[in-house]
CSV table of C-alpha atoms in Angstrom, one decimal:
chain,number,residue,atom,x,y,z
T,20,ALA,CA,-52.1,2.8,-28.6
T,21,ASP,CA,-49.7,5.6,-27.5
T,22,PHE,CA,-47.0,3.0,-27.0
T,23,LYS,CA,-47.5,1.6,-30.5
T,24,ASP,CA,-47.6,5.1,-32.0
T,25,SER,CA,-44.2,5.8,-30.3
T,26,GLU,CA,-42.5,3.1,-32.2
T,27,GLY,CA,-39.4,4.4,-34.0
T,28,GLN,CA,-39.2,7.5,-31.9
T,29,VAL,CA,-35.9,8.1,-30.0
T,30,LEU,CA,-35.6,9.6,-26.6
T,31,LEU,CA,-33.1,12.4,-26.9
T,32,VAL,CA,-30.7,13.1,-24.1
T,33,GLU,CA,-31.9,16.8,-24.0
T,34,ASP,CA,-35.5,15.6,-23.5
T,35,TRP,CA,-34.4,13.2,-20.8
T,36,VAL,CA,-32.5,15.9,-19.0
T,37,LYS,CA,-35.5,18.2,-19.0
T,38,SER,CA,-37.8,15.5,-17.5
T,39,PRO,CA,-38.2,15.3,-13.7
T,40,LEU,CA,-37.0,11.6,-13.7
T,41,SER,CA,-33.5,12.7,-14.5
T,42,ALA,CA,-33.1,15.0,-11.4
T,43,PRO,CA,-30.9,12.5,-9.4
T,44,PHE,CA,-28.6,11.9,-12.4
T,45,ARG,CA,-28.8,15.1,-14.3
T,46,HIS,CA,-25.3,16.3,-13.0
T,47,LEU,CA,-23.7,13.3,-14.7
T,48,TRP,CA,-24.4,14.6,-18.2
T,49,LEU,CA,-21.7,17.1,-19.2
T,50,GLY,CA,-23.1,17.8,-22.7
T,51,PRO,CA,-21.1,19.0,-25.7
T,52,MET,CA,-17.4,19.6,-25.3
T,53,GLY,CA,-15.5,22.5,-26.8
T,54,GLN,CA,-13.7,21.7,-30.0
T,55,ALA,CA,-10.5,23.0,-31.4
T,56,GLU,CA,-10.2,24.3,-35.0
T,57,GLY,CA,-10.4,21.4,-37.4
T,58,ALA,CA,-11.2,18.9,-34.7
T,59,LYS,CA,-14.4,17.0,-34.4
T,60,GLY,CA,-16.4,17.8,-31.3
T,61,GLY,CA,-18.2,15.3,-29.0
T,62,PHE,CA,-20.2,14.8,-25.9
T,63,ALA,CA,-19.1,13.7,-22.4
T,64,SER,CA,-20.8,12.3,-19.4
T,65,VAL,CA,-19.7,11.1,-16.0
T,66,VAL,CA,-20.0,7.3,-15.1
T,67,GLN,CA,-20.0,6.3,-11.5
T,68,PRO,CA,-18.9,2.6,-11.2
T,69,GLN,CA,-20.6,0.7,-8.4
T,70,GLY,CA,-19.2,-2.1,-6.2
T,71,ILE,CA,-15.5,-1.5,-7.2
T,72,ARG,CA,-13.1,-2.9,-4.7
T,73,ASP,CA,-9.8,-2.5,-6.5
T,74,LEU,CA,-9.4,1.0,-7.8
T,75,THR,CA,-5.9,0.4,-9.0
T,76,ARG,CA,-7.0,-2.3,-11.5
T,77,LEU,CA,-9.9,0.0,-12.6
T,78,ALA,CA,-7.5,2.8,-13.3
T,79,GLU,CA,-5.2,0.5,-15.3
T,80,ALA,CA,-8.1,-0.8,-17.3
T,81,SER,CA,-9.3,2.6,-18.2
T,82,ALA,CA,-5.8,4.1,-18.9
T,83,ASN,CA,-5.7,3.1,-22.6
T,84,LEU,CA,-9.4,3.7,-23.5
T,85,PRO,CA,-9.8,6.6,-25.9
T,86,GLY,CA,-11.9,9.5,-24.6
T,87,VAL,CA,-11.9,8.1,-21.0
T,88,THR,CA,-10.5,9.9,-18.0
T,89,PHE,CA,-10.4,8.1,-14.6
T,90,VAL,CA,-11.0,10.4,-11.7
T,91,ASP,CA,-10.5,9.2,-8.1
T,92,LYS,CA,-11.5,12.2,-6.1
T,93,ALA,CA,-11.3,10.5,-2.7
T,94,GLY,CA,-7.9,9.1,-3.6
T,95,SER,CA,-6.5,12.5,-4.7
T,96,VAL,CA,-7.7,14.2,-1.5
T,97,SER,CA,-6.2,11.4,0.6
T,98,ARG,CA,-2.8,11.8,-1.2
T,99,LEU,CA,-3.0,15.5,-0.6
T,100,PHE,CA,-3.7,15.0,3.1
T,101,GLY,CA,-0.9,12.5,3.2
T,102,GLU,CA,1.6,15.1,1.9
T,103,TYR,CA,0.2,17.6,4.4
T,104,ARG,CA,0.7,15.0,7.2
T,105,GLN,CA,4.3,14.7,6.3
T,106,TRP,CA,4.8,18.4,6.4
T,107,GLY,CA,2.7,18.6,9.6
T,108,ALA,CA,5.2,16.3,11.4
T,109,LEU,CA,8.0,18.7,10.5
T,110,TRP,CA,5.8,21.6,11.6
T,111,LEU,CA,5.3,19.9,15.0
T,112,LEU,CA,9.1,19.4,15.4
T,113,GLY,CA,9.6,23.0,14.5
T,114,ALA,CA,7.0,24.2,17.0
T,115,LEU,CA,8.7,22.1,19.7
T,116,SER,CA,12.0,23.7,18.9
T,117,LEU,CA,10.5,27.2,18.9
T,118,VAL,CA,8.8,26.7,22.2
T,119,TYR,CA,12.0,25.3,23.7
T,120,ALA,CA,14.0,28.2,22.5
T,121,VAL,CA,11.5,30.7,24.0
T,122,LEU,CA,11.4,28.9,27.3
T,123,SER,CA,15.2,28.8,27.4
T,124,LEU,CA,15.3,32.6,27.6
T,125,ARG,CA,13.4,32.5,30.9
T,126,TYR,CA,14.3,29.1,32.5
T,127,GLY,CA,17.5,28.0,30.9
T,128,LEU,CA,18.3,25.0,28.8
T,129,ALA,CA,18.0,22.3,31.4
T,130,CYS,CA,14.9,23.5,33.1
T,131,SER,CA,13.1,24.2,29.8
T,132,ALA,CA,13.7,20.6,28.7
T,133,PHE,CA,12.1,19.5,32.0
T,134,MET,CA,9.1,21.8,31.4
T,135,LEU,CA,8.6,20.3,28.0
T,136,LEU,CA,8.8,16.8,29.3
T,137,PRO,CA,5.1,16.3,30.3
T,138,THR,CA,3.9,17.5,26.9
T,139,GLY,CA,6.5,15.3,25.1
T,140,LEU,CA,5.4,12.3,27.2
T,141,SER,CA,1.7,13.0,26.5
T,142,ILE,CA,2.4,13.1,22.7
T,143,ALA,CA,4.3,9.8,23.0
T,144,VAL,CA,1.4,8.3,25.0
T,145,VAL,CA,-1.1,9.4,22.3
T,146,LEU,CA,1.1,8.0,19.5
T,147,GLY,CA,1.3,4.7,21.4
T,148,ALA,CA,-2.4,4.6,22.0
T,149,LEU,CA,-3.2,5.2,18.4
T,150,GLY,CA,-0.9,2.4,17.3
T,151,TYR,CA,-2.3,0.0,19.9
T,152,LEU,CA,-5.8,0.8,18.7
T,153,GLY,CA,-4.8,0.4,15.1
T,154,ILE,CA,-5.8,4.0,14.2
T,155,SER,CA,-3.8,5.6,11.4
T,156,LEU,CA,-2.0,8.9,12.0
T,157,THR,CA,-3.8,11.6,10.0
T,158,LEU,CA,-3.4,15.3,9.4
T,159,PHE,CA,-6.1,15.9,12.0
T,160,ASN,CA,-4.2,14.1,14.7
T,161,LEU,CA,-1.2,16.3,14.0
T,162,MET,CA,-3.4,19.4,14.3
T,163,GLY,CA,-4.5,18.0,17.7
T,164,PHE,CA,-0.9,17.6,18.7
T,165,MET,CA,-0.3,21.3,18.0
T,166,LEU,CA,-3.0,22.2,20.5
T,167,VAL,CA,-1.7,19.6,23.0
T,168,LEU,CA,1.7,21.3,22.7
T,169,GLY,CA,0.4,24.8,23.3
T,170,VAL,CA,-2.0,23.9,26.1
T,171,GLY,CA,0.3,21.4,27.8
T,172,VAL,CA,3.2,23.8,28.0
T,173,ASN,CA,0.9,26.4,29.6
T,174,TYR,CA,0.1,24.0,32.4
T,175,ALA,CA,3.7,23.5,33.2
T,176,ILE,CA,4.4,27.3,33.1
T,177,PHE,CA,1.4,28.1,35.3
T,178,LEU,CA,2.5,25.6,38.0
T,179,CYS,CA,6.1,26.7,37.8
T,180,GLU,CA,5.2,30.4,38.2
T,181,GLY,CA,2.6,29.7,40.9
T,182,GLY,CA,5.0,30.2,43.8
T,183,LEU,CA,3.1,30.6,47.1
T,184,ASN,CA,-0.2,30.1,45.4
T,185,GLU,CA,0.4,26.6,44.2
T,186,ALA,CA,-2.9,25.3,45.4
T,187,ALA,CA,-4.9,28.0,43.6
T,188,THR,CA,-2.7,27.6,40.5
T,189,LEU,CA,-3.3,23.8,40.5
T,190,ALA,CA,-7.0,24.4,40.8
T,191,GLY,CA,-6.9,26.8,37.9
T,192,VAL,CA,-5.0,24.4,35.8
T,193,LEU,CA,-7.4,21.6,36.5
T,194,LEU,CA,-10.4,23.8,35.7
T,195,SER,CA,-8.7,24.9,32.5
T,196,ALA,CA,-8.1,21.3,31.5
T,197,GLY,CA,-11.6,20.4,32.3
T,198,THR,CA,-13.1,23.0,30.1
T,199,THR,CA,-10.7,22.1,27.3
T,200,LEU,CA,-11.7,18.4,27.5
T,201,LEU,CA,-15.4,19.3,27.5
T,202,SER,CA,-15.0,21.6,24.5
T,203,PHE,CA,-12.6,19.6,22.4
T,204,GLY,CA,-12.3,16.1,23.9
T,205,LEU,CA,-15.9,15.3,23.4
T,206,LEU,CA,-15.2,15.4,19.6
T,207,ALA,CA,-13.7,11.9,20.1
T,208,PHE,CA,-17.2,10.5,20.1
T,209,SER,CA,-18.1,12.2,16.8
T,210,SER,CA,-19.3,10.0,13.9
T,211,MET,CA,-17.0,11.8,11.5
T,212,PRO,CA,-13.5,10.2,11.4
T,213,ALA,CA,-11.7,13.5,11.0
T,214,LEU,CA,-13.3,15.1,14.1
T,215,SER,CA,-13.1,11.8,16.0
T,216,GLY,CA,-9.3,11.6,15.4
T,217,PHE,CA,-8.9,15.3,16.3
T,218,GLY,CA,-10.9,14.9,19.5
T,219,LEU,CA,-9.3,11.6,20.6
T,220,THR,CA,-5.8,13.2,20.2
T,221,LEU,CA,-6.9,16.1,22.5
T,222,LEU,CA,-8.7,13.9,24.9
T,223,LEU,CA,-5.7,11.7,25.6
T,224,GLY,CA,-3.1,14.4,25.1
T,225,ILE,CA,-4.6,17.0,27.5
T,226,SER,CA,-5.5,14.3,30.1
T,227,VAL,CA,-1.9,13.0,30.2
T,228,SER,CA,-0.4,16.5,30.1
T,229,VAL,CA,-2.4,17.8,33.1
T,230,LEU,CA,-1.6,14.6,35.1
T,231,LEU,CA,2.1,14.9,34.4
T,232,ALA,CA,2.3,18.7,34.7
T,233,PRO,CA,2.9,18.7,38.5
T,234,MET,CA,6.2,16.9,38.0
T,235,VAL,CA,7.8,20.2,36.9
T,236,LEU,CA,7.5,21.4,40.5
T,237,SER,CA,10.0,18.7,41.7
T,238,PHE,CA,12.9,19.7,39.5
T,239,ALA,CA,12.1,23.1,38.0
T,240,GLY,CA,10.7,25.1,41.0
T,241,GLU,CA,14.1,25.7,42.6
T,242,GLU,CA,15.7,26.9,39.3
T,243,VAL,CA,13.0,29.6,38.6
T,244,ALA,CA,14.2,33.0,39.7
């Protein structure tokens, strides 16, 4: 009887928004939009397409529809991170140059290049590993390279300045590398791609850096005053 009596009645959007059933979708209704003087106002809502595989064709199809604005939030964030990644590569080169310039004041041009060699090789190994595994280079990988650069150079400096306490210095470097791998390297097993890429970069980069760091003793030790 109630169903028959409701014939002809229309469910208004305002009533639907107030009902508990609309809770999962209530944020999609934007309501009345502001109107300029002399212009006719209207209403707006958000539509979330499902099962779309080609966003480019969807954007082209909606480009000429009046009152429709296509928003690809994930795509815009990815493009922004892509721009940051390009700048990040320049920042990494700038950081390498700055570190080399500072080291040159203490060790000279040739010895400073040798001290940066383990870190440079570790970055090259990580880049090769990422390419072999088919993992795209992201902004978070570049952030990891920044840490690899800072930490890897420290290992070379500690070993070069160890002098008579080379054994104790090597033990300290290994302990430092172990704590770094435990604190950052384990992020490689994270389920979040961003953290996983950051952790994988540090896991491989720090491991290679600490393994190659002792090579500085063979060609840099005699040149240190």
